[in-house]
JSON list of C-alpha atoms in Angstrom, two decimals:
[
{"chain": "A", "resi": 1, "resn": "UNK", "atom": "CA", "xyz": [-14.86, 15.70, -2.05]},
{"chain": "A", "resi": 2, "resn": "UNK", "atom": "CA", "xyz": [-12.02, 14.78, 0.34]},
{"chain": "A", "resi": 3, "resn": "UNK", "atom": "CA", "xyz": [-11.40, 11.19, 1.21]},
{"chain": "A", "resi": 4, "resn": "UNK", "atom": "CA", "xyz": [-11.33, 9.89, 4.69]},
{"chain": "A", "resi": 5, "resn": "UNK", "atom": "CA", "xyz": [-8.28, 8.70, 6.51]},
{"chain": "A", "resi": 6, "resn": "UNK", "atom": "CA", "xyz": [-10.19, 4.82, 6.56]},
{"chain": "A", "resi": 7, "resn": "UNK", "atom": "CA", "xyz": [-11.34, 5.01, 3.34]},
{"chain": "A", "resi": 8, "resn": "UNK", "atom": "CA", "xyz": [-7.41, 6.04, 2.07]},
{"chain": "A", "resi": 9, "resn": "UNK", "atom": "CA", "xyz": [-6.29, 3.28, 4.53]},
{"chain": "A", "resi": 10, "resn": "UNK", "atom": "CA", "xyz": [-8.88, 0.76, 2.61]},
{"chain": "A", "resi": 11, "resn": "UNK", "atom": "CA", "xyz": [-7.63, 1.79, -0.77]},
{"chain": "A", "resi": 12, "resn": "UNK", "atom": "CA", "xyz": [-3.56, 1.61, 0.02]},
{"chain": "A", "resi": 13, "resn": "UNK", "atom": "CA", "xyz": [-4.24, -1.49, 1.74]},
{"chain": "A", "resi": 14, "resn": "UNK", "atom": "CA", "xyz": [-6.39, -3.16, -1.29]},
{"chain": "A", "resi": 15, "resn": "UNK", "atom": "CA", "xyz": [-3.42, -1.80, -3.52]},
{"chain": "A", "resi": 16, "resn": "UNK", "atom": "CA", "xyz": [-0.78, -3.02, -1.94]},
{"chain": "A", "resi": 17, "resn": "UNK", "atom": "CA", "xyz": [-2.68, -6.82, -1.77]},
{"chain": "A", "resi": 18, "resn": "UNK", "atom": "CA", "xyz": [-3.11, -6.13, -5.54]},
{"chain": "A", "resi": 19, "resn": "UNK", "atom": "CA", "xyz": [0.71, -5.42, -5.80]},
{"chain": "A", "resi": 20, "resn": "UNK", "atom": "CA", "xyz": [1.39, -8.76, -3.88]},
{"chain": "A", "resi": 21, "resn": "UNK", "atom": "CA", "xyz": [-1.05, -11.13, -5.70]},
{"chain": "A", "resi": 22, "resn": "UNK", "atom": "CA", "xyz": [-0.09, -9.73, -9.20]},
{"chain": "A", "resi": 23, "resn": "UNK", "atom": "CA", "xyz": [3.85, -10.35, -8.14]},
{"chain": "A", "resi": 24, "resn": "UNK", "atom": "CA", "xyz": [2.58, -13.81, -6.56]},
{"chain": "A", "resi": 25, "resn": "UNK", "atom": "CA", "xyz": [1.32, -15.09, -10.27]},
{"chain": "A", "resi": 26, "resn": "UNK", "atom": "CA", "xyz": [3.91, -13.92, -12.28]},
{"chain": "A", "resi": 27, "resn": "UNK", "atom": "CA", "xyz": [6.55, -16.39, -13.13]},
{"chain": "A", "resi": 28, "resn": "UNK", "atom": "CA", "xyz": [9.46, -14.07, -13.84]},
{"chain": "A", "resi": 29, "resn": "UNK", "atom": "CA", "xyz": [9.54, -13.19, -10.21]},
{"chain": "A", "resi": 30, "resn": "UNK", "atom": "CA", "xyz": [12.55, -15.12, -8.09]},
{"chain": "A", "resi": 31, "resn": "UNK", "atom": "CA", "xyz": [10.67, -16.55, -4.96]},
{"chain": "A", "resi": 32, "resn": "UNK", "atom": "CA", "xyz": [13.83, -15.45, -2.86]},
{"chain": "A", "resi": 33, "resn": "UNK", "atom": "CA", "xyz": [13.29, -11.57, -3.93]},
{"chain": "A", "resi": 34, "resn": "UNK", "atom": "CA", "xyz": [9.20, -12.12, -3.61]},
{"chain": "A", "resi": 35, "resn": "UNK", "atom": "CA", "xyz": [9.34, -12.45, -0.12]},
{"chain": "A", "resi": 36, "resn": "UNK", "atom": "CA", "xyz": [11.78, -9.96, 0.36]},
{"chain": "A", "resi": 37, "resn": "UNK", "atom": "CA", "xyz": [9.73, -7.54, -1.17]},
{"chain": "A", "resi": 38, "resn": "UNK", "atom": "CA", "xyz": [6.27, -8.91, 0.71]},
{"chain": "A", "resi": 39, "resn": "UNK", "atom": "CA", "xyz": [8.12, -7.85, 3.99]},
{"chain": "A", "resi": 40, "resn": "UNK", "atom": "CA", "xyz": [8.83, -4.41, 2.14]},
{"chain": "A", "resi": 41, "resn": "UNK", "atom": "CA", "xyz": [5.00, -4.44, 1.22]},
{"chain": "A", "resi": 42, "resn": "UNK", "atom": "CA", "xyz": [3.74, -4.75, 4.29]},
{"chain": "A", "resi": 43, "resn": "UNK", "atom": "CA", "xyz": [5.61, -2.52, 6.15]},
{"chain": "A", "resi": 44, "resn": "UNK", "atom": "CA", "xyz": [4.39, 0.21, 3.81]},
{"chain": "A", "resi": 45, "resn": "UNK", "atom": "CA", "xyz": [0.99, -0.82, 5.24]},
{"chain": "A", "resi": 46, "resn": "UNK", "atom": "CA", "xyz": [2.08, 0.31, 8.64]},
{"chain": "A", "resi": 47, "resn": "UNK", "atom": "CA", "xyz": [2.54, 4.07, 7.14]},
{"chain": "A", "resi": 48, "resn": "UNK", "atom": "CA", "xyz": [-0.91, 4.61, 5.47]},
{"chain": "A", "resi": 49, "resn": "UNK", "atom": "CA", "xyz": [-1.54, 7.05, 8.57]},
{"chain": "A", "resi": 50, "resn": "UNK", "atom": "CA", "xyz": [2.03, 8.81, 8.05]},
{"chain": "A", "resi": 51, "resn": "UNK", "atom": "CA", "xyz": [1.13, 9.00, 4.09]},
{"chain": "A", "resi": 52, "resn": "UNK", "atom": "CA", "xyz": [-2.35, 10.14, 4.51]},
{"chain": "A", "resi": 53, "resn": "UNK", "atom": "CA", "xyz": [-1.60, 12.81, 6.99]},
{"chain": "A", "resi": 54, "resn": "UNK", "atom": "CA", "xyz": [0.94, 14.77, 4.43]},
{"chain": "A", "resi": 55, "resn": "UNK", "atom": "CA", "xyz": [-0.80, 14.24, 1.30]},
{"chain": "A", "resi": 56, "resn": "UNK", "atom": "CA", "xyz": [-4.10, 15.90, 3.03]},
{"chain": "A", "resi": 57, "resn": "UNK", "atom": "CA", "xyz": [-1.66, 18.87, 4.30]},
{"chain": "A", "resi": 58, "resn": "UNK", "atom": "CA", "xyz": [-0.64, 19.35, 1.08]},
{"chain": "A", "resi": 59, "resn": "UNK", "atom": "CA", "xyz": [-4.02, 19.80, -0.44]},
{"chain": "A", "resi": 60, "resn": "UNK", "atom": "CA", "xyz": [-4.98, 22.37, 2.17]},
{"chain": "A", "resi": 61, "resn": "UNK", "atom": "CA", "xyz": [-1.62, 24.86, 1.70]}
]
């Protein structure tokens, strides 16, 4: 069963948050680089569409 471009947007999305809030509690992480890398983070949100579209044309070749 194929999954849907929202329900691959939902699970990138939740994965990503996950990414943030596990970085958030961890001590070892310099505040200065977190946020740099929460502006990364959610720019890769923007490309869910982008990512979606080629890893269902791959399947299909």
């Amino acid at each position: 069963m194929e999954m849907t471009e929202e329900e691959f947007d939902k699970k990138y999305t939740d994965t990503l948050d996950h990414l943030l809030k596990a970085m958030a509690e961890n001590p070892d992480i310099d505040p200065a680089k977190f946020f740099g890398m929460t502006c990364i983070l959610e720019n890769l949100r923007f490309f869910s569409p982008v990512l979606y579209g080629v890893i269902s044309s791959g399947k299909k070749k």
